[in-house]
């Protein structure tokens, strides 16, 4: 497992990934409430904030926009992803190779695995290939570990999220991005199961500043290393404001009340 504490993916051992792969995964619906959020430059500008350790995007966005920001933003290339138009069992097309990500300028790569899907076997085999190639380039690997499928009744239960974190460890991911399981205690269980794999919380759907920061604070108090967030930043009219608050909570250990001041 790579020691990523000195890599661009982290700051002082903590992680704040600004995820902007939603245009593929969710489509234009995610930009409806704030039409200007559809412009990738707006999110790249937000990613220059000192709290953001990396921006996670798909290949096309990286090619088109990253060259203008390469001096100020660290790139995490998302290697797979599938549109919301897909109606089958959860699966994710491999859209970019590790070699190509490296050539574009990525210092780390991301890969989704839907544990529990009927397509899990294929996805894990694809992750294995990406992971082993990333090791050749010394690129950290972040797993979007999202249990999902027709046989899964609750994808955010304590045991499901702990299994998601363990899956990332067992398969060699350096960072596991998992959903918030609802409490500090449940997240502590996930962190224990992840072993030396660093756990970060998925930002999820947009919610109030306080509710969002409360879940981030609980995650950090549980021993996780940070956050991979999209909509709770770039769906806000003032992304910099919430990033200021996240910086205080994640990197300075501030309380939610203090961060909101």
Short mmCIF file of C-alpha atoms in Angstrom, two decimals, residues 19-257:
data_model
loop_
_atom_site.label_atom_id
_atom_site.label_comp_id
_atom_site.label_asym_id
_atom_site.label_seq_id
_atom_site.Cartn_x
_atom_site.Cartn_y
_atom_site.Cartn_z
CA UNK A 19 -15.66 15.57 -7.12
CA UNK A 20 -17.09 16.77 -10.42
CA UNK A 21 -17.91 13.58 -12.31
CA UNK A 22 -21.64 14.12 -11.86
CA UNK A 23 -22.30 15.34 -15.40
CA UNK A 24 -21.69 11.78 -16.55
CA UNK A 25 -23.13 9.91 -13.58
CA UNK A 26 -26.25 12.03 -13.02
CA UNK A 27 -26.60 14.18 -16.12
CA UNK A 28 -27.90 17.75 -16.50
CA UNK A 29 -30.39 17.31 -13.65
CA UNK A 30 -27.62 18.02 -11.14
CA UNK A 31 -27.11 21.48 -12.62
CA UNK A 32 -30.75 22.53 -12.91
CA UNK A 33 -31.03 24.41 -9.61
CA UNK A 34 -27.88 26.41 -10.30
CA UNK A 35 -27.31 26.53 -14.09
CA UNK A 36 -23.87 28.12 -13.78
CA UNK A 37 -22.65 24.99 -11.99
CA UNK A 38 -22.69 23.21 -15.35
CA UNK A 39 -19.60 25.23 -16.32
CA UNK A 40 -16.54 23.17 -15.31
CA UNK A 41 -14.41 26.30 -15.01
CA UNK A 42 -16.51 27.37 -12.01
CA UNK A 43 -15.63 24.16 -10.17
CA UNK A 44 -11.99 24.29 -11.23
CA UNK A 45 -11.87 27.80 -9.78
CA UNK A 46 -13.33 26.44 -6.53
CA UNK A 47 -10.67 23.71 -6.57
CA UNK A 48 -7.94 26.35 -6.25
CA UNK A 49 -9.14 26.86 -2.65
CA UNK A 50 -6.47 25.87 -0.13
CA UNK A 51 -8.78 23.27 1.44
CA UNK A 52 -9.04 21.21 -1.76
CA UNK A 53 -6.36 18.57 -2.19
CA UNK A 54 -7.57 17.21 -5.58
CA UNK A 55 -10.32 17.59 -8.15
CA UNK A 56 -11.87 14.36 -9.47
CA UNK A 57 -13.15 14.47 -13.06
CA UNK A 58 -13.65 12.28 -16.09
CA UNK A 59 -11.25 12.25 -19.03
CA UNK A 60 -13.06 14.75 -21.24
CA UNK A 61 -13.31 17.40 -18.53
CA UNK A 62 -9.66 16.85 -17.62
CA UNK A 63 -8.47 17.24 -21.21
CA UNK A 64 -10.54 20.37 -21.81
CA UNK A 65 -10.00 22.27 -18.56
CA UNK A 66 -7.11 20.93 -16.50
CA UNK A 67 -4.33 22.45 -18.68
CA UNK A 68 -5.51 25.93 -17.64
CA UNK A 69 -5.33 25.02 -13.94
CA UNK A 70 -2.44 22.55 -13.70
CA UNK A 71 -0.32 24.98 -11.69
CA UNK A 72 -3.02 25.49 -9.06
CA UNK A 73 -5.06 22.27 -8.95
CA UNK A 74 -4.17 18.62 -8.38
CA UNK A 75 -5.88 16.15 -10.74
CA UNK A 76 -7.52 12.87 -9.74
CA UNK A 77 -8.67 11.12 -12.90
CA UNK A 78 -11.83 9.03 -12.57
CA UNK A 79 -11.22 5.97 -14.73
CA UNK A 80 -14.74 4.59 -14.94
CA UNK A 81 -18.31 5.85 -14.86
CA UNK A 82 -21.71 5.28 -16.43
CA UNK A 83 -24.58 7.60 -17.31
CA UNK A 84 -27.86 7.67 -15.46
CA UNK A 85 -29.48 6.57 -18.71
CA UNK A 86 -28.22 3.05 -18.01
CA UNK A 87 -31.07 1.03 -16.50
CA UNK A 88 -29.41 -2.34 -15.86
CA UNK A 89 -27.75 -3.76 -12.77
CA UNK A 90 -25.14 -1.33 -11.41
CA UNK A 91 -22.06 -1.32 -13.60
CA UNK A 92 -19.46 1.21 -14.67
CA UNK A 93 -17.70 1.48 -18.03
CA UNK A 94 -13.93 1.91 -18.04
CA UNK A 95 -13.49 5.21 -19.87
CA UNK A 96 -9.80 5.94 -19.32
CA UNK A 97 -6.59 3.96 -18.83
CA UNK A 98 -4.08 4.66 -16.09
CA UNK A 99 -1.45 5.39 -18.71
CA UNK A 100 -3.64 8.03 -20.34
CA UNK A 101 -4.51 9.57 -16.97
CA UNK A 102 -0.81 9.87 -16.19
CA UNK A 103 -0.11 11.49 -19.57
CA UNK A 104 -2.86 14.07 -18.97
CA UNK A 105 -1.27 14.95 -15.64
CA UNK A 106 -3.16 13.01 -12.98
CA UNK A 107 -1.33 12.35 -9.72
CA UNK A 108 -3.95 9.82 -8.57
CA UNK A 109 -6.80 7.77 -10.05
CA UNK A 110 -10.31 6.86 -8.95
CA UNK A 111 -12.38 3.78 -9.68
CA UNK A 112 -15.93 2.79 -8.74
CA UNK A 113 -16.73 -0.73 -7.53
CA UNK A 114 -20.35 -1.66 -6.88
CA UNK A 115 -20.02 -4.49 -4.39
CA UNK A 116 -23.13 -6.63 -4.43
CA UNK A 117 -24.04 -5.90 -8.03
CA UNK A 118 -24.49 -8.77 -10.44
CA UNK A 119 -21.53 -7.16 -12.24
CA UNK A 120 -19.24 -7.15 -9.19
CA UNK A 121 -16.90 -9.86 -10.53
CA UNK A 122 -16.20 -7.98 -13.75
CA UNK A 123 -15.77 -4.65 -11.94
CA UNK A 124 -13.31 -6.08 -9.42
CA UNK A 125 -11.26 -7.62 -12.21
CA UNK A 126 -11.18 -4.24 -13.98
CA UNK A 127 -10.16 -2.59 -10.71
CA UNK A 128 -7.33 -5.11 -10.32
CA UNK A 129 -5.92 -4.16 -13.71
CA UNK A 130 -6.21 -0.43 -13.00
CA UNK A 131 -4.75 -0.80 -9.51
CA UNK A 132 -1.72 -2.80 -10.61
CA UNK A 133 -1.00 -0.39 -13.46
CA UNK A 134 -1.34 2.56 -11.09
CA UNK A 135 1.28 0.94 -8.87
CA UNK A 136 3.70 0.95 -11.82
CA UNK A 137 3.23 4.73 -12.08
CA UNK A 138 3.18 5.21 -8.28
CA UNK A 139 -0.28 6.78 -8.50
CA UNK A 140 -2.53 6.44 -5.42
CA UNK A 141 -5.82 4.67 -6.08
CA UNK A 142 -9.11 5.88 -4.63
CA UNK A 143 -11.99 3.40 -4.66
CA UNK A 144 -15.54 4.72 -4.84
CA UNK A 145 -16.76 1.72 -2.80
CA UNK A 146 -20.51 1.77 -3.23
CA UNK A 147 -22.40 -1.46 -2.40
CA UNK A 148 -25.37 -1.50 -4.74
CA UNK A 149 -27.58 -3.98 -6.56
CA UNK A 150 -30.95 -5.67 -6.64
CA UNK A 151 -30.12 -7.93 -3.69
CA UNK A 152 -29.01 -5.11 -1.40
CA UNK A 153 -31.74 -3.73 0.85
CA UNK A 154 -29.86 -0.91 2.64
CA UNK A 155 -26.75 0.62 1.09
CA UNK A 156 -25.99 2.89 4.07
CA UNK A 157 -26.39 0.50 7.01
CA UNK A 158 -23.49 0.21 9.44
CA UNK A 159 -22.52 -3.27 8.30
CA UNK A 160 -22.84 -2.43 4.60
CA UNK A 161 -20.57 0.61 4.88
CA UNK A 162 -18.07 -1.36 7.00
CA UNK A 163 -18.08 -4.04 4.27
CA UNK A 164 -17.50 -1.34 1.65
CA UNK A 165 -14.46 -0.09 3.56
CA UNK A 166 -13.14 -3.62 4.03
CA UNK A 167 -13.60 -4.37 0.34
CA UNK A 168 -11.34 -1.42 -0.50
CA UNK A 169 -8.65 -2.69 1.88
CA UNK A 170 -8.81 -6.27 0.62
CA UNK A 171 -8.50 -5.15 -3.01
CA UNK A 172 -5.61 -2.77 -2.32
CA UNK A 173 -7.13 0.72 -2.53
CA UNK A 174 -5.16 3.48 -0.85
CA UNK A 175 -8.34 5.46 -0.11
CA UNK A 176 -11.92 4.24 0.29
CA UNK A 177 -14.71 6.66 -0.50
CA UNK A 178 -17.80 5.44 1.34
CA UNK A 179 -21.21 6.84 2.18
CA UNK A 180 -21.92 8.21 5.64
CA UNK A 181 -23.53 5.40 7.70
CA UNK A 182 -25.48 7.76 9.94
CA UNK A 183 -23.39 8.09 13.08
CA UNK A 184 -19.87 8.55 14.41
CA UNK A 185 -19.96 5.06 15.92
CA UNK A 186 -20.93 3.44 12.63
CA UNK A 187 -18.16 5.32 10.82
CA UNK A 188 -15.68 4.19 13.47
CA UNK A 189 -16.61 0.60 12.59
CA UNK A 190 -15.91 1.32 8.90
CA UNK A 191 -12.55 2.92 9.73
CA UNK A 192 -11.56 -0.15 11.78
CA UNK A 193 -12.51 -2.47 8.93
CA UNK A 194 -10.48 -0.38 6.47
CA UNK A 195 -7.20 -1.01 8.29
CA UNK A 196 -4.42 0.94 6.56
CA UNK A 197 -6.72 2.12 3.77
CA UNK A 198 -7.70 5.71 4.46
CA UNK A 199 -11.45 6.33 4.66
CA UNK A 200 -13.13 9.44 3.27
CA UNK A 201 -16.81 10.28 3.37
CA UNK A 202 -18.85 10.73 0.23
CA UNK A 203 -20.49 14.15 0.25
CA UNK A 204 -23.86 12.94 -1.03
CA UNK A 205 -26.83 15.08 -2.03
CA UNK A 206 -26.92 18.74 -1.12
CA UNK A 207 -28.17 19.46 2.37
CA UNK A 208 -27.99 22.37 4.83
CA UNK A 209 -24.61 23.75 5.87
CA UNK A 210 -25.07 22.58 9.45
CA UNK A 211 -26.30 19.08 8.63
CA UNK A 212 -23.49 18.58 6.14
CA UNK A 213 -20.79 19.84 8.48
CA UNK A 214 -22.16 17.76 11.37
CA UNK A 215 -21.69 14.59 9.30
CA UNK A 216 -18.18 15.69 8.26
CA UNK A 217 -17.24 16.44 11.88
CA UNK A 218 -18.54 13.04 13.02
CA UNK A 219 -16.57 11.40 10.23
CA UNK A 220 -13.34 13.11 11.25
CA UNK A 221 -13.94 12.32 14.93
CA UNK A 222 -14.39 8.68 13.91
CA UNK A 223 -10.83 8.56 12.59
CA UNK A 224 -11.52 9.01 8.89
CA UNK A 225 -9.12 11.14 6.85
CA UNK A 226 -11.47 13.49 5.07
CA UNK A 227 -14.06 13.96 2.41
CA UNK A 228 -14.79 13.52 -1.28
CA UNK A 229 -17.54 16.02 -2.01
CA UNK A 230 -19.29 17.41 -5.05
CA UNK A 231 -22.82 18.72 -4.83
CA UNK A 232 -22.48 20.05 -1.31
CA UNK A 233 -19.86 22.44 -2.67
CA UNK A 234 -20.50 23.31 -6.30
CA UNK A 235 -24.32 23.32 -6.03
CA UNK A 236 -23.95 26.23 -3.60
CA UNK A 237 -24.00 29.81 -4.83
CA UNK A 238 -20.90 30.45 -2.73
CA UNK A 239 -18.66 27.36 -2.94
CA UNK A 240 -15.81 29.21 -1.25
CA UNK A 241 -17.89 29.77 1.88
CA UNK A 242 -18.51 26.08 2.52
CA UNK A 243 -14.89 25.27 1.63
CA UNK A 244 -13.76 27.76 4.28
CA UNK A 245 -15.89 25.89 6.82
CA UNK A 246 -14.67 22.49 5.64
CA UNK A 247 -11.07 23.64 5.96
CA UNK A 248 -11.68 24.50 9.60
CA UNK A 249 -13.38 21.20 10.39
CA UNK A 250 -11.10 18.84 8.46
CA UNK A 251 -7.68 20.46 8.80
CA UNK A 252 -8.01 22.51 11.97
CA UNK A 253 -10.33 20.28 14.01
CA UNK A 254 -12.80 23.09 14.60
CA UNK A 255 -16.30 22.57 15.91
CA UNK A 256 -19.25 22.99 13.59
CA UNK A 257 -20.38 26.13 15.43
#
